[in-house]
């Protein structure tokens, strides 16, 4: 349907189709990313690293998880450039192929007992490729959905990018859970863990079929028609938008919450060195249930951000989830399964979504169309790179045998989330700014009354149907 709203790009807005593509693509791609994260906590210390020193094996395995994030700024540079010069659609297909093939290869790797140090070396190489690939996923998918969405509904539609990410994590655990529960431990550790990785071949096929069906966005098409597609979008982004890129970097430190929940929390709960003694399959249910709640909460928070703005939900979600991390880690420390589940549902499933559901619209709205993917990709991935080094840091400052682990890790987590909240507070509000004015610090937002009236017209006409 062609939009005639002043301040919005002309052309066909495929809101629903773009959202479905972003959702399914993110779910499939993050399925790959999260099965690695799960295996790095639960399996890899035993099979890819030297035996005899549990502390070293845990730190080394969690460090390989972080290595993927080291590659992300590099991937963000190349994939962001591709997204801003060649289009959102093409970069998303490239991301899918790279992620799928590297994940299948992890499932075929030999163990440390078979090839010695080649095992962790090959694991690191494949994790680098994974990190490179995933760097363009969120920025590309968020930009595509945002640019297809009608004015007044961008927060709602863009939130489905992250709903797909949470669904990908549910899918990853859903594959691991029955294997970990029903297979004998020796069989699971020797070959059962490989099944979820090899199944990623389906990601390559499904992802390509889904993503080829979506048109390029009207906003990007207009850039091409006007001859304003930049030759060096990263240079232009840094020159024009470095302040907002710095804000995105600091806000992206919120990745500390999933790190605490699914990476350090898993190692703390199940690794023998910590002596907590959670069963692997029991612990795996904790982030799964949190993510199920998140999938339900995200669209409501995304819609809320279209009503009250982006900053307030992000700030509340940041500080609130930081505070709740103390309770979550304490529940694990006393081996209280019901309490750990309840804290996960509250911290990860509900409160954190104030940030998680809103940043897919908040970040790309800070930047103009011509540099949107590059600016968001590089700044977000630099921020998450910092948090990816935290699991190894957490294991180093709170190793097996340390005292008061919940207070130590909780304090670091809260400090990081406060930095993110302050960064969001310093940003300008963007939810009432037209698409063509995004990235302009002097742009005047649409008056609240006129904005609310525009939203009512969108609902009345059914423009969000994307036909």
Tab-separated table of C-alpha atoms in Angstrom:
chain	number	residue	atom	x	y	z
A	1	UNK	CA	0.000	0.000	0.000
A	2	UNK	CA	1.411	3.377	-0.954
A	3	UNK	CA	1.693	5.843	1.891
A	4	UNK	CA	0.929	9.438	1.224
A	5	UNK	CA	1.835	10.766	4.685
A	6	UNK	CA	4.011	13.838	4.497
A	7	UNK	CA	7.459	13.058	5.875
A	8	UNK	CA	7.239	9.345	5.038
A	9	UNK	CA	8.892	7.604	2.054
A	10	UNK	CA	6.634	6.835	-0.887
A	11	UNK	CA	6.183	3.271	-2.098
A	12	UNK	CA	4.849	-0.086	-1.005
A	13	UNK	CA	5.216	-0.715	2.729
A	14	UNK	CA	5.223	-4.468	3.353
A	15	UNK	CA	4.884	-4.143	7.112
A	16	UNK	CA	3.708	-7.647	7.871
A	17	UNK	CA	5.922	-9.418	5.356
A	18	UNK	CA	9.032	-7.512	6.454
A	19	UNK	CA	8.225	-8.188	10.099
A	20	UNK	CA	7.723	-11.900	9.451
A	21	UNK	CA	11.015	-12.032	7.561
A	22	UNK	CA	12.843	-10.239	10.374
A	23	UNK	CA	11.231	-12.405	13.040
A	24	UNK	CA	11.877	-15.754	11.394
A	25	UNK	CA	15.344	-14.799	10.188
A	26	UNK	CA	16.391	-13.582	13.633
A	27	UNK	CA	14.931	-16.693	15.269
A	28	UNK	CA	16.839	-19.024	12.958
A	29	UNK	CA	20.095	-17.091	13.106
A	30	UNK	CA	20.050	-16.685	16.871
A	31	UNK	CA	19.164	-20.335	17.273
A	32	UNK	CA	22.642	-20.940	15.871
A	33	UNK	CA	24.232	-18.324	18.112
A	34	UNK	CA	22.543	-19.554	21.277
A	35	UNK	CA	23.208	-23.259	20.836
A	36	UNK	CA	26.869	-22.288	20.852
A	37	UNK	CA	26.364	-20.223	24.017
A	38	UNK	CA	24.611	-23.132	25.730
A	39	UNK	CA	27.253	-25.635	24.691
A	40	UNK	CA	30.083	-23.294	25.769
A	41	UNK	CA	28.685	-23.322	29.295
A	42	UNK	CA	27.609	-26.949	29.577
A	43	UNK	CA	29.675	-29.133	27.235
A	44	UNK	CA	32.770	-27.513	25.733
A	45	UNK	CA	34.877	-27.302	28.946
A	46	UNK	CA	34.921	-31.109	29.069
A	47	UNK	CA	35.578	-31.935	25.413
A	48	UNK	CA	37.598	-29.120	23.781
A	49	UNK	CA	40.074	-28.246	26.532
A	50	UNK	CA	42.726	-30.029	28.608
A	51	UNK	CA	41.406	-31.995	31.553
A	52	UNK	CA	42.631	-31.631	35.134
A	53	UNK	CA	41.981	-27.930	35.847
A	54	UNK	CA	38.238	-27.147	35.989
A	55	UNK	CA	38.769	-23.408	36.573
A	56	UNK	CA	40.994	-22.997	33.502
A	57	UNK	CA	38.629	-25.047	31.334
A	58	UNK	CA	35.590	-22.983	32.362
A	59	UNK	CA	37.359	-19.641	31.758
A	60	UNK	CA	38.752	-20.826	28.407
A	61	UNK	CA	35.379	-22.127	27.218
A	62	UNK	CA	33.561	-18.931	28.183
A	63	UNK	CA	36.336	-16.938	26.493
A	64	UNK	CA	35.598	-18.733	23.190
A	65	UNK	CA	32.032	-17.464	23.595
A	66	UNK	CA	33.467	-13.957	23.883
A	67	UNK	CA	35.674	-14.432	20.817
A	68	UNK	CA	32.563	-14.350	18.642
A	69	UNK	CA	31.918	-10.827	19.842
A	70	UNK	CA	35.467	-9.774	18.967
A	71	UNK	CA	34.623	-10.449	15.314
A	72	UNK	CA	31.364	-8.534	15.503
A	73	UNK	CA	32.756	-4.992	15.028
A	74	UNK	CA	34.638	-6.262	11.948
A	75	UNK	CA	31.479	-7.899	10.625
A	76	UNK	CA	29.523	-4.754	11.455
A	77	UNK	CA	31.867	-2.662	9.335
A	78	UNK	CA	31.594	-4.880	6.247
A	79	UNK	CA	27.960	-5.916	6.615
A	80	UNK	CA	26.836	-2.420	7.645
A	81	UNK	CA	28.585	-1.009	4.566
A	82	UNK	CA	26.836	-3.616	2.413
A	83	UNK	CA	23.437	-2.863	3.982
A	84	UNK	CA	23.736	0.890	3.381
A	85	UNK	CA	25.121	0.637	-0.147
A	86	UNK	CA	23.517	-2.525	-1.576
A	87	UNK	CA	20.330	-2.786	0.467
A	88	UNK	CA	18.887	-4.321	3.618
A	89	UNK	CA	17.630	-7.460	1.890
A	90	UNK	CA	20.995	-8.545	0.471
A	91	UNK	CA	22.897	-8.162	3.721
A	92	UNK	CA	20.371	-10.268	5.622
A	93	UNK	CA	20.735	-13.157	3.173
A	94	UNK	CA	24.544	-12.990	3.465
A	95	UNK	CA	24.297	-13.096	7.273
A	96	UNK	CA	22.123	-16.192	7.094
A	97	UNK	CA	24.495	-18.155	4.861
A	98	UNK	CA	27.606	-17.337	6.906
A	99	UNK	CA	25.944	-18.237	10.196
A	100	UNK	CA	24.435	-21.474	8.930
A	101	UNK	CA	27.603	-22.917	7.432
A	102	UNK	CA	29.844	-22.011	10.383
A	103	UNK	CA	27.419	-23.546	12.868
A	104	UNK	CA	27.170	-26.821	10.983
A	105	UNK	CA	30.969	-26.945	10.976
A	106	UNK	CA	31.084	-26.652	14.803
A	107	UNK	CA	28.984	-29.809	14.963
A	108	UNK	CA	31.614	-31.666	12.918
A	109	UNK	CA	34.679	-30.611	14.946
A	110	UNK	CA	37.047	-33.198	16.482
A	111	UNK	CA	37.608	-33.100	20.259
A	112	UNK	CA	40.722	-32.249	22.282
A	113	UNK	CA	41.384	-35.934	22.886
A	114	UNK	CA	41.395	-36.524	19.118
A	115	UNK	CA	43.482	-33.618	17.786
A	116	UNK	CA	44.839	-31.777	20.829
A	117	UNK	CA	45.140	-28.000	20.579
A	118	UNK	CA	43.702	-28.000	17.070
A	119	UNK	CA	40.266	-28.536	18.680
A	120	UNK	CA	40.059	-25.204	20.554
A	121	UNK	CA	41.846	-23.438	17.671
A	122	UNK	CA	39.242	-24.575	15.124
A	123	UNK	CA	36.475	-23.750	17.588
A	124	UNK	CA	37.768	-20.176	17.858
A	125	UNK	CA	37.947	-19.775	14.058
A	126	UNK	CA	34.350	-20.903	13.576
A	127	UNK	CA	33.193	-18.707	16.438
A	128	UNK	CA	34.862	-15.749	14.715
A	129	UNK	CA	32.846	-16.481	11.556
A	130	UNK	CA	29.655	-16.729	13.627
A	131	UNK	CA	30.369	-13.383	15.245
A	132	UNK	CA	31.116	-11.775	11.873
A	133	UNK	CA	27.794	-13.044	10.493
A	134	UNK	CA	25.556	-12.112	13.401
A	135	UNK	CA	26.925	-8.548	13.446
A	136	UNK	CA	24.651	-7.496	10.600
A	137	UNK	CA	21.516	-9.365	11.665
A	138	UNK	CA	19.888	-7.112	14.265
A	139	UNK	CA	20.805	-3.812	12.566
A	140	UNK	CA	19.746	-5.095	9.151
A	141	UNK	CA	16.496	-6.684	10.314
A	142	UNK	CA	15.581	-3.740	12.578
A	143	UNK	CA	16.218	-1.243	9.776
A	144	UNK	CA	14.202	-3.266	7.276
A	145	UNK	CA	11.189	-3.582	9.590
A	146	UNK	CA	11.400	0.030	10.770
A	147	UNK	CA	11.515	1.351	7.205
A	148	UNK	CA	8.538	-0.766	6.144
A	149	UNK	CA	6.459	0.114	9.239
A	150	UNK	CA	3.826	2.888	9.226
A	151	UNK	CA	4.464	6.074	11.195
A	152	UNK	CA	3.250	5.663	14.768
A	153	UNK	CA	3.746	1.887	14.751
A	154	UNK	CA	7.519	1.599	14.324
A	155	UNK	CA	8.185	0.543	17.914
A	156	UNK	CA	5.596	-2.222	17.767
A	157	UNK	CA	6.751	-3.724	14.477
A	158	UNK	CA	10.492	-3.364	15.160
A	159	UNK	CA	10.090	-5.172	18.488
A	160	UNK	CA	9.401	-8.396	16.604
A	161	UNK	CA	13.078	-8.504	15.624
A	162	UNK	CA	13.898	-9.204	19.263
A	163	UNK	CA	10.895	-11.425	19.754
A	164	UNK	CA	12.463	-13.575	17.040
A	165	UNK	CA	15.776	-13.571	18.908
A	166	UNK	CA	14.057	-14.796	22.083
A	167	UNK	CA	12.200	-17.443	20.082
A	168	UNK	CA	15.553	-18.571	18.673
A	169	UNK	CA	16.850	-19.107	22.180
A	170	UNK	CA	13.728	-21.078	23.106
A	171	UNK	CA	14.242	-23.224	20.020
A	172	UNK	CA	17.914	-23.773	20.900
A	173	UNK	CA	17.080	-24.934	24.400
A	174	UNK	CA	14.126	-26.975	23.138
A	175	UNK	CA	16.567	-28.992	21.055
A	176	UNK	CA	19.116	-29.316	23.870
A	177	UNK	CA	16.605	-30.137	26.635
A	178	UNK	CA	15.352	-33.545	25.433
A	179	UNK	CA	18.873	-34.547	24.380
A	180	UNK	CA	20.352	-33.612	27.764
A	181	UNK	CA	17.483	-35.288	29.621
A	182	UNK	CA	17.004	-38.540	27.751
A	183	UNK	CA	20.486	-39.366	26.442
A	184	UNK	CA	23.069	-41.075	28.662
A	185	UNK	CA	25.682	-38.542	29.781
A	186	UNK	CA	28.541	-40.240	27.947
A	187	UNK	CA	26.579	-40.393	24.688
A	188	UNK	CA	25.468	-36.771	24.993
A	189	UNK	CA	29.004	-35.555	25.657
A	190	UNK	CA	30.506	-37.617	22.823
A	191	UNK	CA	28.036	-37.054	19.984
A	192	UNK	CA	24.563	-36.004	21.164
A	193	UNK	CA	25.541	-32.339	21.558
A	194	UNK	CA	26.454	-32.252	17.856
A	195	UNK	CA	22.874	-32.809	16.672
A	196	UNK	CA	21.620	-29.210	17.228
A	197	UNK	CA	24.617	-27.819	15.328
A	198	UNK	CA	24.249	-30.102	12.319
A	199	UNK	CA	20.523	-29.339	12.187
A	200	UNK	CA	21.495	-25.755	11.364
A	201	UNK	CA	21.684	-26.785	7.732
A	202	UNK	CA	17.920	-26.256	7.783
A	203	UNK	CA	18.591	-22.606	8.719
A	204	UNK	CA	20.362	-21.999	5.441
A	205	UNK	CA	17.498	-23.353	3.346
A	206	UNK	CA	14.628	-21.850	5.341
A	207	UNK	CA	16.299	-18.460	5.732
A	208	UNK	CA	16.918	-18.012	2.031
A	209	UNK	CA	13.369	-18.974	1.084
A	210	UNK	CA	11.901	-16.510	3.598
A	211	UNK	CA	14.122	-13.515	2.975
A	212	UNK	CA	14.022	-13.493	-0.807
A	213	UNK	CA	10.269	-12.723	-0.660
A	214	UNK	CA	10.609	-9.226	0.847
A	215	UNK	CA	11.066	-6.089	-1.274
A	216	UNK	CA	13.746	-3.536	-0.507
A	217	UNK	CA	12.474	-0.796	1.800
A	218	UNK	CA	10.862	2.383	0.382
A	219	UNK	CA	13.288	4.537	2.398
A	220	UNK	CA	16.364	2.857	0.909
A	221	UNK	CA	14.800	2.885	-2.566
A	222	UNK	CA	14.300	6.656	-2.269
A	223	UNK	CA	17.950	7.104	-1.308
A	224	UNK	CA	18.935	5.285	-4.499
A	225	UNK	CA	16.482	7.235	-6.621
A	226	UNK	CA	17.825	10.541	-5.291
A	227	UNK	CA	21.443	9.454	-5.728
A	228	UNK	CA	22.205	9.911	-2.031
A	229	UNK	CA	23.482	6.412	-1.257
A	230	UNK	CA	26.910	7.058	0.341
A	231	UNK	CA	30.095	5.443	-0.949
A	232	UNK	CA	31.570	5.254	2.562
A	233	UNK	CA	28.619	5.110	4.986
A	234	UNK	CA	30.800	4.324	8.003
A	235	UNK	CA	32.912	7.452	7.533
A	236	UNK	CA	29.781	9.527	7.088
A	237	UNK	CA	28.147	7.925	10.154
A	238	UNK	CA	31.112	8.671	12.397
A	239	UNK	CA	31.425	12.227	11.077
A	240	UNK	CA	27.749	13.101	11.425
A	241	UNK	CA	26.459	10.863	14.221
A	242	UNK	CA	29.340	9.985	16.550
A	243	UNK	CA	27.469	11.201	19.633
A	244	UNK	CA	24.531	8.923	18.955
A	245	UNK	CA	26.865	6.057	18.103
A	246	UNK	CA	28.482	6.531	21.512
A	247	UNK	CA	25.031	6.447	23.125
A	248	UNK	CA	24.198	3.190	21.356
A	249	UNK	CA	27.516	1.673	22.469
A	250	UNK	CA	26.783	2.497	26.106
A	251	UNK	CA	23.141	1.369	25.925
A	252	UNK	CA	24.277	-1.917	24.354
A	253	UNK	CA	26.109	-2.737	27.569
A	254	UNK	CA	22.661	-4.002	28.611
A	255	UNK	CA	23.766	-7.283	27.044
A	256	UNK	CA	25.191	-7.902	30.527
A	257	UNK	CA	21.756	-9.235	31.563
A	258	UNK	CA	21.598	-12.137	29.065
A	259	UNK	CA	25.271	-12.808	29.863
A	260	UNK	CA	24.425	-13.152	33.554
A	261	UNK	CA	21.296	-15.188	32.853
A	262	UNK	CA	22.401	-17.667	30.223
A	263	UNK	CA	26.210	-17.755	30.269
A	264	UNK	CA	27.650	-17.096	33.715
A	265	UNK	CA	24.451	-18.241	35.420
A	266	UNK	CA	24.627	-21.579	33.614
A	267	UNK	CA	28.269	-22.143	34.507
A	268	UNK	CA	27.660	-21.089	38.121
A	269	UNK	CA	24.679	-23.433	38.449
A	270	UNK	CA	25.955	-26.614	36.766
A	271	UNK	CA	29.761	-26.672	36.592
A	272	UNK	CA	31.173	-29.080	39.218
A	273	UNK	CA	33.830	-26.571	40.292
A	274	UNK	CA	31.202	-24.238	41.790
A	275	UNK	CA	29.565	-27.047	43.735
A	276	UNK	CA	25.985	-25.726	43.373
A	277	UNK	CA	24.812	-28.936	41.768
A	278	UNK	CA	21.936	-27.939	39.479
A	279	UNK	CA	21.122	-30.699	37.013
A	280	UNK	CA	21.888	-29.557	33.473
A	281	UNK	CA	18.422	-30.245	32.129
A	282	UNK	CA	16.797	-28.544	35.159
A	283	UNK	CA	18.915	-25.423	34.774
A	284	UNK	CA	18.249	-25.231	31.043
A	285	UNK	CA	14.562	-24.715	31.786
A	286	UNK	CA	15.240	-21.471	33.692
A	287	UNK	CA	16.234	-19.219	30.736
A	288	UNK	CA	13.741	-21.053	28.518
A	289	UNK	CA	10.821	-20.067	30.702
A	290	UNK	CA	12.162	-16.528	30.961
A	291	UNK	CA	12.292	-16.319	27.192
A	292	UNK	CA	8.773	-17.688	26.809
A	293	UNK	CA	7.531	-14.840	29.017
A	294	UNK	CA	9.684	-12.397	27.010
A	295	UNK	CA	8.080	-13.490	23.738
A	296	UNK	CA	4.688	-12.592	25.211
A	297	UNK	CA	5.823	-9.304	26.770
A	298	UNK	CA	7.843	-7.823	23.872
A	299	UNK	CA	4.993	-6.711	21.553
A	300	UNK	CA	3.216	-4.982	24.453
A	301	UNK	CA	6.365	-3.059	25.406
A	302	UNK	CA	7.032	-2.205	21.747
A	303	UNK	CA	3.501	-0.836	21.457
A	304	UNK	CA	3.933	1.055	24.742
A	305	UNK	CA	7.020	2.767	23.323
A	306	UNK	CA	4.849	4.066	20.460
A	307	UNK	CA	2.597	5.692	23.073
A	308	UNK	CA	4.998	7.118	25.677
A	309	UNK	CA	8.354	7.134	23.879
A	310	UNK	CA	11.484	4.991	23.763
A	311	UNK	CA	13.575	6.327	26.640
A	312	UNK	CA	11.407	5.601	29.693
A	313	UNK	CA	10.946	1.851	29.029
A	314	UNK	CA	14.680	1.481	28.355
A	315	UNK	CA	15.707	3.300	31.536
A	316	UNK	CA	13.255	1.394	33.749
A	317	UNK	CA	14.225	-1.919	32.146
A	318	UNK	CA	17.930	-1.220	32.587
A	319	UNK	CA	18.026	-0.284	36.263
A	320	UNK	CA	15.269	-2.717	37.249
A	321	UNK	CA	16.932	-5.765	35.705
A	322	UNK	CA	20.293	-4.727	37.172
A	323	UNK	CA	18.782	-4.706	40.661
A	324	UNK	CA	17.052	-8.053	40.116
A	325	UNK	CA	20.337	-9.740	39.137
A	326	UNK	CA	21.262	-9.886	42.846
A	327	UNK	CA	18.186	-11.968	43.635
A	328	UNK	CA	18.651	-14.239	40.635
A	329	UNK	CA	22.245	-15.103	41.508
A	330	UNK	CA	21.357	-15.515	45.187
A	331	UNK	CA	18.653	-18.030	44.257
A	332	UNK	CA	21.214	-20.066	42.335
A	333	UNK	CA	23.717	-19.841	45.192
A	334	UNK	CA	21.286	-21.446	47.663
A	335	UNK	CA	20.132	-24.023	45.087
A	336	UNK	CA	16.543	-22.822	45.287
A	337	UNK	CA	15.048	-23.896	41.963
A	338	UNK	CA	11.583	-22.269	42.373
A	339	UNK	CA	13.169	-18.976	43.444
A	340	UNK	CA	15.685	-19.068	40.583
A	341	UNK	CA	12.841	-19.624	38.129
A	342	UNK	CA	10.760	-16.794	39.620
A	343	UNK	CA	13.685	-14.353	39.544
A	344	UNK	CA	14.504	-15.308	35.962
A	345	UNK	CA	10.907	-14.740	34.878
A	346	UNK	CA	10.873	-11.321	36.528
A	347	UNK	CA	14.384	-10.105	35.615
A	348	UNK	CA	14.859	-11.607	32.165
A	349	UNK	CA	11.287	-12.297	31.060
A	350	UNK	CA	9.616	-9.033	32.088
A	351	UNK	CA	11.794	-6.145	33.307
A	352	UNK	CA	14.708	-6.536	30.851
A	353	UNK	CA	12.229	-6.368	27.979
A	354	UNK	CA	11.808	-2.655	28.681
A	355	UNK	CA	15.178	-2.381	26.965
A	356	UNK	CA	15.099	-5.430	24.742
A	357	UNK	CA	11.776	-4.692	23.037
A	358	UNK	CA	12.539	-1.018	22.400
A	359	UNK	CA	16.133	-0.828	21.187
A	360	UNK	CA	15.262	-2.232	17.692
A	361	UNK	CA	13.367	1.018	17.082
A	362	UNK	CA	15.334	3.325	19.409
A	363	UNK	CA	18.733	2.646	17.818
A	364	UNK	CA	17.915	2.908	14.087
A	365	UNK	CA	15.725	5.954	14.690
A	366	UNK	CA	18.820	7.843	15.883
A	367	UNK	CA	20.357	7.698	12.398
A	368	UNK	CA	19.411	8.806	8.855
A	369	UNK	CA	18.517	6.205	6.235
A	370	UNK	CA	21.787	6.609	4.322
A	371	UNK	CA	23.969	5.435	7.255
A	372	UNK	CA	21.430	3.612	9.450
A	373	UNK	CA	22.674	0.019	9.194
A	374	UNK	CA	26.361	0.925	9.464
A	375	UNK	CA	25.953	3.308	12.396
A	376	UNK	CA	23.753	0.950	14.395
A	377	UNK	CA	25.770	-2.172	13.583
A	378	UNK	CA	29.198	-0.834	14.481
A	379	UNK	CA	28.145	0.982	17.668
A	380	UNK	CA	25.894	-1.810	18.974
A	381	UNK	CA	28.508	-4.467	18.333
A	382	UNK	CA	31.266	-2.471	20.003
A	383	UNK	CA	29.034	-2.241	23.070
A	384	UNK	CA	28.189	-5.931	23.104
A	385	UNK	CA	31.883	-6.740	22.567
A	386	UNK	CA	32.587	-5.276	26.002
A	387	UNK	CA	29.868	-7.377	27.637
A	388	UNK	CA	31.057	-10.515	25.847
A	389	UNK	CA	34.296	-10.317	27.768
A	390	UNK	CA	32.320	-10.360	31.030
A	391	UNK	CA	31.774	-14.155	31.359
A	392	UNK	CA	35.516	-14.748	31.524
A	393	UNK	CA	35.880	-11.740	33.856
A	394	UNK	CA	33.081	-13.039	36.078
A	395	UNK	CA	34.726	-16.466	36.247
A	396	UNK	CA	38.048	-14.802	37.095
A	397	UNK	CA	36.774	-12.482	39.880
A	398	UNK	CA	34.295	-15.072	41.192
A	399	UNK	CA	35.952	-18.420	40.434
A	400	UNK	CA	34.975	-21.774	41.971
A	401	UNK	CA	35.562	-21.471	45.700
A	402	UNK	CA	35.025	-17.690	45.874
A	403	UNK	CA	32.756	-16.231	48.555
A	404	UNK	CA	29.806	-13.867	48.093
A	405	UNK	CA	29.542	-14.496	44.346
A	406	UNK	CA	25.989	-13.031	44.027
A	407	UNK	CA	27.069	-9.686	45.544
A	408	UNK	CA	30.253	-9.477	43.459
A	409	UNK	CA	28.630	-10.244	40.114
A	410	UNK	CA	25.409	-8.385	40.975
A	411	UNK	CA	27.311	-5.183	41.784
A	412	UNK	CA	29.159	-5.275	38.455
A	413	UNK	CA	25.899	-5.962	36.635
A	414	UNK	CA	24.025	-3.093	38.303
A	415	UNK	CA	26.865	-0.666	37.594
A	416	UNK	CA	26.785	-1.564	33.894
A	417	UNK	CA	22.994	-1.202	33.625
A	418	UNK	CA	23.126	2.248	35.259
A	419	UNK	CA	25.578	3.382	32.557
A	420	UNK	CA	23.102	2.167	29.906
A	421	UNK	CA	20.184	3.971	31.575
A	422	UNK	CA	22.089	7.282	31.755
A	423	UNK	CA	23.003	6.975	28.062
A	424	UNK	CA	19.358	6.475	27.102
A	425	UNK	CA	18.351	9.480	29.216
A	426	UNK	CA	20.763	11.751	27.285
A	427	UNK	CA	19.311	10.737	23.884
A	428	UNK	CA	16.611	12.730	22.113
A	429	UNK	CA	13.142	11.197	21.849
A	430	UNK	CA	12.391	9.907	18.337
A	431	UNK	CA	9.034	8.132	18.354
A	432	UNK	CA	7.126	11.153	16.979
A	433	UNK	CA	9.729	12.060	14.323
A	434	UNK	CA	8.926	11.286	10.669
A	435	UNK	CA	11.129	8.807	8.799
A	436	UNK	CA	12.697	11.434	6.515
A	437	UNK	CA	13.727	13.511	9.570
A	438	UNK	CA	15.318	10.692	11.568
A	439	UNK	CA	18.976	11.351	12.321
A	440	UNK	CA	18.474	15.116	12.214
A	441	UNK	CA	19.141	16.440	15.738
A	442	UNK	CA	17.130	19.569	14.944
A	443	UNK	CA	14.061	17.735	13.635
A	444	UNK	CA	10.772	18.819	15.168
A	445	UNK	CA	8.649	15.901	16.434
A	446	UNK	CA	5.010	15.771	15.404
A	447	UNK	CA	2.871	17.357	18.176
A	448	UNK	CA	1.461	14.721	20.525
A	449	UNK	CA	-2.169	15.387	19.625
A	450	UNK	CA	-1.490	15.170	15.879
A	451	UNK	CA	0.651	12.058	16.436
A	452	UNK	CA	-2.120	10.309	18.375
A	453	UNK	CA	-4.588	11.221	15.639
A	454	UNK	CA	-2.239	9.754	13.013
A	455	UNK	CA	-2.036	6.513	15.014
A	456	UNK	CA	-5.825	6.342	15.192
A	457	UNK	CA	-6.042	6.755	11.409
A	458	UNK	CA	-3.501	3.972	10.912
A	459	UNK	CA	-5.554	1.603	13.064
A	460	UNK	CA	-8.763	2.634	11.357
A	461	UNK	CA	-7.427	2.105	7.843
A	462	UNK	CA	-5.622	-1.118	8.697
A	463	UNK	CA	-2.395	0.163	7.163
A	464	UNK	CA	-0.383	-2.047	9.530
A	465	UNK	CA	-1.636	-5.019	7.509
A	466	UNK	CA	1.131	-4.221	5.071
A	467	UNK	CA	-0.820	-4.955	1.888
